[in-house]
Short mmCIF file of C-alpha atoms in Angstrom, two decimals:
data_model
loop_
_atom_site.label_atom_id
_atom_site.label_comp_id
_atom_site.label_asym_id
_atom_site.label_seq_id
_atom_site.Cartn_x
_atom_site.Cartn_y
_atom_site.Cartn_z
CA MET A 1 -227.47 -118.74 -27.79
CA THR A 2 -224.69 -116.72 -29.35
CA TYR A 3 -224.13 -113.03 -29.85
CA PHE A 4 -221.45 -110.68 -31.09
CA MET A 5 -220.53 -107.06 -30.69
CA TYR A 6 -218.95 -104.38 -32.85
CA ASP A 7 -216.70 -102.14 -30.77
CA ILE A 8 -216.04 -98.43 -31.33
CA THR A 9 -213.53 -99.19 -34.12
CA GLY A 10 -215.96 -101.49 -35.93
CA THR A 11 -214.07 -104.60 -34.88
CA PRO A 12 -216.32 -107.63 -34.30
CA VAL A 13 -216.01 -109.36 -30.92
CA GLU A 14 -217.57 -112.82 -30.51
CA GLU A 15 -219.46 -113.29 -27.23
CA PRO A 16 -217.68 -110.55 -25.26
CA ASP A 17 -217.74 -110.86 -21.48
CA ALA A 18 -219.22 -108.15 -19.25
CA ASP A 19 -215.88 -106.36 -18.87
CA ALA A 20 -215.38 -106.15 -22.65
CA VAL A 21 -218.92 -104.83 -23.13
CA ARG A 22 -218.42 -102.25 -20.37
CA ALA A 23 -215.13 -101.10 -21.95
CA ALA A 24 -216.71 -100.81 -25.41
CA VAL A 25 -219.64 -98.76 -24.10
CA ALA A 26 -217.28 -96.55 -22.05
CA ALA A 27 -215.29 -95.85 -25.23
CA LEU A 28 -218.34 -94.07 -26.67
CA GLY A 29 -217.66 -91.14 -24.35
CA GLU A 30 -213.93 -91.10 -24.96
CA THR A 31 -213.77 -90.81 -28.71
CA HIS A 32 -213.68 -87.92 -31.13
CA ARG A 33 -215.01 -89.99 -34.03
CA GLU A 34 -218.01 -88.67 -35.90
CA ASN A 35 -221.16 -90.68 -35.04
CA PRO A 36 -219.42 -93.35 -32.96
CA ASP A 37 -221.45 -96.42 -32.10
CA VAL A 38 -221.23 -99.81 -30.43
CA SER A 39 -223.66 -102.61 -31.23
CA LEU A 40 -224.56 -106.01 -29.86
CA THR A 41 -226.44 -108.51 -32.04
CA HIS A 42 -228.03 -111.75 -30.87
CA GLU A 43 -228.27 -114.80 -33.12
CA SER A 44 -232.05 -114.23 -33.28
CA GLY A 45 -231.37 -111.13 -35.39
CA TRP A 46 -232.21 -108.64 -32.63
CA SER A 47 -229.68 -105.86 -32.24
CA LEU A 48 -229.02 -102.88 -30.00
CA THR A 49 -226.89 -100.00 -31.26
CA ALA A 50 -225.70 -97.35 -28.81
CA TYR A 51 -224.34 -94.00 -29.96
CA ALA A 52 -222.35 -91.34 -28.15
CA GLY A 53 -224.83 -88.92 -26.63
CA GLY A 54 -227.32 -91.57 -25.51
CA LEU A 55 -229.17 -92.58 -28.67
CA LEU A 56 -230.09 -96.28 -28.50
CA ILE A 57 -231.69 -98.21 -31.38
CA TRP A 58 -233.46 -101.59 -31.03
CA GLU A 59 -234.10 -103.48 -34.26
CA ASN A 60 -234.24 -106.87 -35.89
CA VAL A 61 -231.57 -106.75 -38.58
CA GLU A 62 -233.08 -109.79 -40.30
CA ASP A 63 -236.61 -108.37 -40.64
CA ASP A 64 -236.95 -105.12 -42.60
CA GLY A 65 -240.70 -105.13 -41.90
CA LEU A 66 -240.25 -104.27 -38.22
CA VAL A 67 -239.94 -100.62 -37.29
CA PRO A 68 -236.85 -99.97 -35.13
CA GLY A 69 -237.35 -98.68 -31.60
CA VAL A 70 -235.53 -95.60 -30.34
CA ILE A 71 -234.58 -94.22 -26.94
CA GLU A 72 -233.13 -90.71 -27.27
CA GLN A 73 -231.26 -90.38 -23.97
CA ALA A 74 -230.28 -93.82 -22.67
CA SER A 75 -227.89 -93.76 -19.73
CA THR A 76 -224.73 -95.85 -19.73
CA ASP A 77 -226.34 -98.05 -17.06
CA ASP A 78 -229.41 -98.56 -19.29
CA VAL A 79 -227.22 -99.49 -22.25
CA LEU A 80 -225.21 -101.99 -20.20
CA ARG A 81 -228.36 -103.52 -18.68
CA LEU A 82 -230.07 -103.91 -22.06
CA PHE A 83 -226.92 -105.26 -23.75
CA ASP A 84 -226.72 -107.84 -20.94
CA ARG A 85 -230.36 -108.87 -21.41
CA LEU A 86 -229.94 -109.16 -25.19
CA ALA A 87 -226.75 -111.21 -24.80
CA ALA A 88 -228.76 -113.60 -22.60
CA GLY A 89 -231.46 -113.85 -25.28
CA ASP A 90 -234.04 -112.02 -23.14
CA THR A 91 -235.60 -110.07 -25.99
CA ASP A 92 -238.93 -109.73 -24.13
CA THR A 93 -237.32 -107.60 -21.41
CA VAL A 94 -235.56 -105.44 -23.99
CA GLU A 95 -238.77 -105.03 -26.00
CA ALA A 96 -240.69 -103.99 -22.87
CA GLU A 97 -238.39 -101.01 -22.33
CA GLY A 98 -240.82 -98.54 -23.92
CA TRP A 99 -239.24 -97.77 -27.28
CA ARG A 100 -240.46 -94.91 -29.45
CA ARG A 101 -241.42 -96.17 -32.90
CA ASP A 102 -242.21 -93.72 -35.69
#
């Protein structure tokens, strides 16, 4: 299964290793950009987007009928753990996280 990431500058990175993911997530706290984000998308269409300040969004970018899930205050460790699970294709574990859906 394949996946890709957009880093803080919006640059796509194909199948980043754990160090590259960690560096991209760390950059969220080191930038002065307005609304900075980092996302990881799996080939299944499932995507996680992390924002500075802890907002984390879980959605299927290929299915507009599904309501995105939100965690308001995700820790850096949570983001890294969930990005790792998504990169491995383990969408069930990510889905079980307890997302708020409005």
